[in-house]
Amino acid sequence: MNNFKGKTIAVIGSGLIGRSWAMVFISAGYRVKVYDVQTGQATHAIEEISKQLKELQEAGMLRGSLSAQEQMSLISSQEDLKQTLEGAFFVQECVFEDLTAKQDIFQNLESHVGEDVILSSSTSCLLPTEVFLQVTHKKRCIVSHPVNPPYYVKLVELVPHPETDAAVMKRTYSLMKEVGQSPVRLRREIDGFALNRIQYAVIAEAWRLDGVLSVADVDLVMSEGLGMRYAFIGPMETVHLNAEGLEQYMQRYGEGMKRVLSSFGPVPDFSGEAVKKINQEMCELIPSDPQHLAARRERRDRFILGLAKLKKDQESK
């Protein structure tokens, strides 16, 4: 356990990611101040969080050892940025994915906090060298990229700026473990980080399979095939277990893998008639009206949380 338990974390931005981060932090006993540049948004976010925590508690899916009421006693909404940052040892930025907006907010944040306060961004694809360009003391800057939704999916990618102090990476990793997330440490920044590079590779090949499989069947390949396996073990362990170790697997299947990979073709354009065609197939499967989409997202989130609980139970045996 680290020395920060019970101290204050500032969450900047009160959208879905900001709310989720706040819920994660209070579930572990940290005090959280939520700030949003739009007046009233942070207050609305607190109301939404309260509603969600009560529903999670009733469903037996609340994270942490504290009750929903105890967790809500740790969170507050703020209208003033300076007051939000007062006493915070860690700042998690969650504003919309716009480079200029993020650069501006970090430049503003730096003017209100000491050099020992960690400045963390939730960006999903912007490089740390770009996000923290306007920050003077870059050694305390880091990207902590969550997977949507962070409350249910525990992976966090920790991506350093070239000047990030090793102690900042260590402290952030410790914090993420403390609050129940599963952090991975990238040794250097790379476009797309790790998760999106893997995800985009899957999406690209799924796209190239248009005309070979229906959209529904492409998704079944993942949800009823690879996804069932990868929900518990990753691709490298899968390879290792499918033979007498990874080296033997490559001796058996390496040439076949290279043959198939060489047939993948170019990166898709993701535009034009192909988008319209695939979108139409998706809309036939899942209507795109807000009610249907919201119901599917809720179903997804509860399934993920249930899967996480099952995984935890299995690992403890």
Short mmCIF file of C-alpha atoms in Angstrom, two decimals:
data_model
loop_
_atom_site.label_atom_id
_atom_site.label_comp_id
_atom_site.label_asym_id
_atom_site.label_seq_id
_atom_site.Cartn_x
_atom_site.Cartn_y
_atom_site.Cartn_z
CA MET A 1 0.00 0.00 0.00
CA ASN A 2 1.33 3.46 -0.86
CA ASN A 3 1.47 6.59 1.28
CA PHE A 4 -1.27 8.45 -0.57
CA LYS A 5 -4.38 6.54 0.62
CA GLY A 6 -7.04 9.01 1.70
CA LYS A 7 -5.42 11.96 -0.07
CA THR A 8 -6.93 13.97 -2.88
CA ILE A 9 -7.04 13.30 -6.62
CA ALA A 10 -8.30 15.94 -9.05
CA VAL A 11 -10.28 14.80 -12.08
CA ILE A 12 -10.45 17.39 -14.84
CA GLY A 13 -13.40 16.78 -17.15
CA SER A 14 -16.70 15.18 -16.11
CA GLY A 15 -17.72 13.19 -19.16
CA LEU A 16 -17.89 9.39 -19.30
CA ILE A 17 -14.14 8.91 -18.78
CA GLY A 18 -13.94 11.51 -16.02
CA ARG A 19 -16.89 9.99 -14.16
CA SER A 20 -15.44 6.52 -14.52
CA TRP A 21 -12.03 7.59 -13.20
CA ALA A 22 -13.72 9.30 -10.25
CA MET A 23 -15.64 6.12 -9.44
CA VAL A 24 -12.46 4.05 -9.63
CA PHE A 25 -10.56 6.38 -7.30
CA ILE A 26 -13.29 6.69 -4.64
CA SER A 27 -13.83 2.91 -4.67
CA ALA A 28 -10.31 2.64 -3.21
CA GLY A 29 -10.83 5.33 -0.59
CA TYR A 30 -9.29 8.36 -2.29
CA ARG A 31 -10.91 11.77 -2.05
CA VAL A 32 -11.81 13.11 -5.48
CA LYS A 33 -12.58 16.61 -6.71
CA VAL A 34 -14.27 16.75 -10.11
CA TYR A 35 -13.94 19.89 -12.23
CA ASP A 36 -15.47 20.79 -15.57
CA VAL A 37 -15.05 24.02 -17.51
CA GLN A 38 -18.79 24.01 -18.29
CA THR A 39 -20.76 25.38 -15.37
CA GLY A 40 -22.99 22.79 -13.75
CA GLN A 41 -21.50 19.81 -15.56
CA ALA A 42 -19.44 18.60 -12.60
CA THR A 43 -22.50 18.77 -10.33
CA HIS A 44 -24.50 16.76 -12.86
CA ALA A 45 -21.65 14.23 -13.04
CA ILE A 46 -21.78 13.71 -9.26
CA GLU A 47 -25.52 13.05 -9.49
CA GLU A 48 -24.93 10.48 -12.24
CA ILE A 49 -22.16 8.81 -10.23
CA SER A 50 -24.42 8.57 -7.18
CA LYS A 51 -27.11 6.91 -9.27
CA GLN A 52 -24.65 4.46 -10.82
CA LEU A 53 -23.08 3.48 -7.51
CA LYS A 54 -26.50 2.73 -5.98
CA GLU A 55 -27.40 0.55 -8.97
CA LEU A 56 -24.06 -1.26 -8.80
CA GLN A 57 -24.48 -1.86 -5.08
CA GLU A 58 -27.98 -3.27 -5.57
CA ALA A 59 -26.61 -5.57 -8.28
CA GLY A 60 -23.72 -6.71 -6.08
CA MET A 61 -21.20 -5.25 -8.54
CA LEU A 62 -19.86 -2.30 -6.55
CA ARG A 63 -16.06 -2.12 -6.51
CA GLY A 64 -14.11 -1.76 -3.27
CA SER A 65 -14.96 -2.42 0.37
CA LEU A 66 -16.80 0.86 0.98
CA SER A 67 -20.56 1.21 0.56
CA ALA A 68 -22.01 3.46 -2.13
CA GLN A 69 -22.83 6.05 0.51
CA GLU A 70 -19.30 5.94 1.94
CA GLN A 71 -17.81 6.32 -1.52
CA MET A 72 -20.06 9.29 -2.31
CA SER A 73 -18.84 11.02 0.85
CA LEU A 74 -15.38 11.15 -0.75
CA ILE A 75 -16.34 13.00 -3.93
CA SER A 76 -17.18 16.63 -4.61
CA SER A 77 -17.83 18.84 -7.62
CA GLN A 78 -15.89 22.04 -8.18
CA GLU A 79 -16.45 25.17 -10.25
CA ASP A 80 -13.04 26.73 -9.57
CA LEU A 81 -9.90 25.08 -11.01
CA LYS A 82 -7.55 26.45 -8.37
CA GLN A 83 -9.73 25.06 -5.57
CA THR A 84 -9.99 21.76 -7.39
CA LEU A 85 -6.22 21.36 -7.44
CA GLU A 86 -5.67 22.47 -3.86
CA GLY A 87 -4.23 19.53 -1.90
CA ALA A 88 -4.21 17.14 -4.89
CA PHE A 89 -1.17 14.90 -5.34
CA PHE A 90 -2.39 13.46 -8.67
CA VAL A 91 -4.32 15.10 -11.51
CA GLN A 92 -6.17 12.99 -14.08
CA GLU A 93 -7.14 14.98 -17.18
CA CYS A 94 -10.23 13.73 -19.03
CA VAL A 95 -11.19 16.48 -21.47
CA PHE A 96 -12.27 15.69 -25.02
CA GLU A 97 -9.70 14.31 -27.46
CA ASP A 98 -8.44 17.56 -28.94
CA LEU A 99 -4.72 18.33 -28.91
CA THR A 100 -5.02 22.10 -28.48
CA ALA A 101 -7.55 21.71 -25.66
CA LYS A 102 -5.29 19.29 -23.81
CA GLN A 103 -2.20 21.44 -24.31
CA ASP A 104 -4.05 24.46 -22.95
CA ILE A 105 -5.40 22.64 -19.91
CA PHE A 106 -1.99 21.24 -18.94
CA GLN A 107 -0.35 24.63 -19.31
CA ASN A 108 -3.06 26.01 -17.02
CA LEU A 109 -2.77 23.12 -14.56
CA GLU A 110 0.97 23.57 -14.18
CA SER A 111 0.51 27.15 -12.99
CA HIS A 112 -1.62 25.98 -10.04
CA VAL A 113 0.30 22.96 -8.68
CA GLY A 114 3.72 22.20 -7.23
CA GLU A 115 6.42 20.33 -9.13
CA ASP A 116 5.79 17.13 -7.14
CA VAL A 117 2.18 16.82 -8.37
CA ILE A 118 1.79 14.22 -11.12
CA LEU A 119 -0.02 15.43 -14.24
CA SER A 120 -1.69 12.53 -16.03
CA SER A 121 -3.64 12.51 -19.31
CA SER A 122 -6.36 10.07 -20.38
CA THR A 123 -5.61 10.59 -24.08
CA SER A 124 -6.20 7.49 -26.17
CA CYS A 125 -3.86 8.24 -29.06
CA LEU A 126 -2.12 11.63 -28.74
CA LEU A 127 1.58 11.29 -28.01
CA PRO A 128 2.93 12.61 -24.69
CA THR A 129 5.44 14.81 -26.53
CA GLU A 130 2.46 16.57 -28.15
CA VAL A 131 0.09 16.65 -25.18
CA PHE A 132 2.67 18.06 -22.74
CA LEU A 133 4.37 20.39 -25.21
CA GLN A 134 3.43 23.53 -23.25
CA VAL A 135 4.41 22.10 -19.84
CA THR A 136 7.69 23.42 -18.41
CA HIS A 137 8.41 20.59 -15.96
CA LYS A 138 7.69 17.55 -18.13
CA LYS A 139 9.36 15.12 -15.75
CA ARG A 140 6.10 14.81 -13.76
CA CYS A 141 3.92 14.18 -16.83
CA ILE A 142 2.53 10.82 -17.94
CA VAL A 143 -0.30 9.37 -20.01
CA SER A 144 -2.63 7.00 -18.14
CA HIS A 145 -4.83 5.74 -20.95
CA PRO A 146 -7.87 3.79 -19.70
CA VAL A 147 -10.01 1.40 -21.69
CA ASN A 148 -13.61 2.50 -22.08
CA PRO A 149 -15.34 2.09 -19.67
CA PRO A 150 -12.55 2.26 -17.03
CA TYR A 151 -14.80 1.15 -14.16
CA TYR A 152 -15.41 -2.19 -15.84
CA VAL A 153 -12.25 -2.71 -17.92
CA LYS A 154 -9.18 -2.48 -15.70
CA LEU A 155 -6.35 -2.09 -18.19
CA VAL A 156 -4.46 1.21 -18.07
CA GLU A 157 -1.62 2.04 -20.47
CA LEU A 158 1.09 4.11 -18.79
CA VAL A 159 3.01 6.02 -21.46
CA PRO A 160 5.95 8.24 -20.48
CA HIS A 161 7.11 11.48 -22.04
CA PRO A 162 10.82 11.21 -22.96
CA GLU A 163 11.52 13.41 -19.92
CA THR A 164 9.20 11.61 -17.48
CA ASP A 165 11.00 10.79 -14.24
CA ALA A 166 11.23 7.07 -13.45
CA ALA A 167 9.78 7.81 -10.02
CA VAL A 168 6.64 9.27 -11.65
CA MET A 169 6.10 6.07 -13.60
CA LYS A 170 6.63 4.06 -10.42
CA ARG A 171 4.22 6.18 -8.35
CA THR A 172 1.55 6.12 -11.06
CA TYR A 173 1.89 2.36 -11.49
CA SER A 174 1.54 1.95 -7.71
CA LEU A 175 -1.55 4.16 -7.63
CA MET A 176 -3.22 2.25 -10.46
CA LYS A 177 -2.56 -1.07 -8.72
CA GLU A 178 -3.87 0.42 -5.47
CA VAL A 179 -7.20 1.41 -7.02
CA GLY A 180 -7.65 -2.02 -8.60
CA GLN A 181 -6.66 -1.30 -12.21
CA SER A 182 -4.25 -3.41 -14.28
CA PRO A 183 -1.52 -1.06 -15.52
CA VAL A 184 1.00 -1.85 -18.24
CA ARG A 185 4.16 0.24 -18.62
CA LEU A 186 5.28 1.27 -22.10
CA ARG A 187 9.02 1.84 -22.18
CA ARG A 188 8.61 4.69 -24.68
CA GLU A 189 5.87 6.53 -26.54
CA ILE A 190 4.64 5.01 -29.79
CA ASP A 191 1.79 6.08 -32.04
CA GLY A 192 -1.42 4.36 -30.94
CA PHE A 193 0.22 3.04 -27.76
CA ALA A 194 -0.23 -0.75 -27.40
CA LEU A 195 -3.95 -1.41 -27.13
CA ASN A 196 -5.00 0.62 -30.16
CA ARG A 197 -2.21 -0.80 -32.31
CA ILE A 198 -3.50 -4.31 -31.58
CA GLN A 199 -7.14 -3.23 -31.83
CA TYR A 200 -6.63 -1.45 -35.15
CA ALA A 201 -4.85 -4.49 -36.58
CA VAL A 202 -7.92 -6.60 -35.72
CA ILE A 203 -10.35 -4.02 -37.12
CA ALA A 204 -8.34 -3.69 -40.34
CA GLU A 205 -8.40 -7.42 -41.03
CA ALA A 206 -12.09 -7.64 -40.06
CA TRP A 207 -12.69 -4.90 -42.63
CA ARG A 208 -10.68 -6.74 -45.29
CA LEU A 209 -12.83 -9.83 -44.72
CA ASP A 210 -15.88 -7.98 -46.08
CA GLY A 211 -17.15 -10.17 -48.89
CA VAL A 212 -15.71 -13.29 -47.27
CA LEU A 213 -17.90 -13.18 -44.16
CA SER A 214 -20.95 -11.20 -43.13
CA VAL A 215 -20.47 -8.48 -40.53
CA ALA A 216 -22.33 -10.62 -38.02
CA ASP A 217 -20.07 -13.60 -38.65
CA VAL A 218 -16.92 -11.48 -38.39
CA ASP A 219 -18.05 -10.42 -34.92
CA LEU A 220 -18.85 -14.03 -34.01
CA VAL A 221 -15.28 -15.02 -34.88
CA MET A 222 -14.20 -12.73 -32.06
CA SER A 223 -17.06 -12.99 -29.53
CA GLU A 224 -17.45 -16.78 -29.75
CA GLY A 225 -13.88 -17.60 -30.77
CA LEU A 226 -10.81 -15.50 -30.10
CA GLY A 227 -12.57 -13.35 -27.52
CA MET A 228 -13.47 -16.35 -25.35
CA ARG A 229 -9.79 -17.21 -25.15
CA TYR A 230 -8.32 -13.73 -25.00
CA ALA A 231 -10.62 -12.68 -22.16
CA PHE A 232 -8.42 -14.78 -19.88
CA ILE A 233 -5.04 -15.12 -21.60
CA GLY A 234 -3.23 -12.99 -24.15
CA PRO A 235 -1.95 -13.93 -27.62
CA MET A 236 1.58 -14.68 -26.46
CA GLU A 237 0.46 -17.05 -23.70
CA THR A 238 -1.99 -18.62 -26.16
CA VAL A 239 0.91 -19.40 -28.49
CA HIS A 240 2.99 -20.71 -25.59
CA LEU A 241 0.21 -23.06 -24.44
CA ASN A 242 -0.72 -24.32 -27.91
CA ALA A 243 2.56 -26.21 -28.18
CA GLU A 244 5.40 -27.18 -25.88
CA GLY A 245 6.31 -23.55 -25.54
CA LEU A 246 6.47 -20.56 -27.89
CA GLU A 247 9.63 -21.69 -29.68
CA GLN A 248 8.10 -25.02 -30.69
CA TYR A 249 4.91 -23.26 -31.81
CA MET A 250 6.90 -21.05 -34.16
CA GLN A 251 8.78 -24.04 -35.52
CA ARG A 252 5.44 -25.67 -36.36
CA TYR A 253 3.37 -22.72 -37.53
CA GLY A 254 5.76 -19.85 -38.25
CA GLU A 255 5.89 -20.40 -42.00
CA GLY A 256 2.12 -20.68 -42.22
CA MET A 257 1.71 -17.47 -40.23
CA LYS A 258 4.04 -15.61 -42.58
CA ARG A 259 2.15 -16.94 -45.63
CA VAL A 260 -1.21 -15.78 -44.28
CA LEU A 261 0.15 -12.42 -43.12
CA SER A 262 1.63 -11.75 -46.56
CA SER A 263 -1.91 -12.00 -48.01
CA PHE A 264 -3.45 -9.34 -45.76
CA GLY A 265 -3.31 -6.52 -48.29
CA PRO A 266 -3.07 -2.74 -47.78
CA VAL A 267 -4.51 -0.65 -44.96
CA PRO A 268 -8.21 -0.03 -45.69
CA ASP A 269 -9.43 3.51 -46.44
CA PHE A 270 -12.31 3.21 -43.95
CA SER A 271 -14.37 5.55 -46.14
CA GLY A 272 -16.72 5.71 -49.11
CA GLU A 273 -19.09 2.94 -50.16
CA ALA A 274 -17.43 0.34 -47.92
CA VAL A 275 -18.35 2.36 -44.83
CA LYS A 276 -21.96 2.75 -45.98
CA LYS A 277 -22.28 -0.96 -46.75
CA ILE A 278 -20.83 -2.19 -43.47
CA ASN A 279 -22.74 0.44 -41.49
CA GLN A 280 -25.99 -0.72 -43.09
CA GLU A 281 -25.26 -4.30 -42.07
CA MET A 282 -24.53 -3.16 -38.52
CA CYS A 283 -27.74 -1.14 -38.34
CA GLU A 284 -29.73 -4.19 -39.42
CA LEU A 285 -28.18 -6.08 -36.51
CA ILE A 286 -28.34 -3.27 -33.97
CA PRO A 287 -30.63 -0.28 -34.68
CA SER A 288 -28.70 2.97 -34.28
CA ASP A 289 -31.34 4.84 -32.32
CA PRO A 290 -30.12 6.07 -28.89
CA GLN A 291 -32.37 3.72 -26.91
CA HIS A 292 -31.07 0.56 -28.58
CA LEU A 293 -27.44 1.70 -28.39
CA ALA A 294 -27.74 2.62 -24.71
CA ALA A 295 -29.24 -0.78 -23.90
CA ARG A 296 -26.44 -2.57 -25.76
CA ARG A 297 -23.78 -0.51 -23.98
CA GLU A 298 -25.32 -1.31 -20.59
CA ARG A 299 -25.43 -4.99 -21.52
CA ARG A 300 -21.76 -4.81 -22.59
CA ASP A 301 -20.69 -3.09 -19.36
CA ARG A 302 -22.45 -5.57 -17.09
CA PHE A 303 -21.08 -8.51 -19.05
CA ILE A 304 -17.54 -7.14 -18.76
CA LEU A 305 -17.90 -6.60 -15.01
CA GLY A 306 -19.30 -10.11 -14.56
CA LEU A 307 -16.43 -11.49 -16.61
CA ALA A 308 -13.95 -9.59 -14.46
CA LYS A 309 -15.48 -11.06 -11.30
CA LEU A 310 -15.34 -14.57 -12.79
CA LYS A 311 -11.69 -14.05 -13.74
CA LYS A 312 -10.86 -12.84 -10.24
CA ASP A 313 -12.61 -15.87 -8.69
CA GLN A 314 -10.72 -18.26 -10.96
CA GLU A 315 -7.36 -16.64 -10.23
CA SER A 316 -7.91 -16.93 -6.48
CA LYS A 317 -8.39 -20.71 -6.67
#
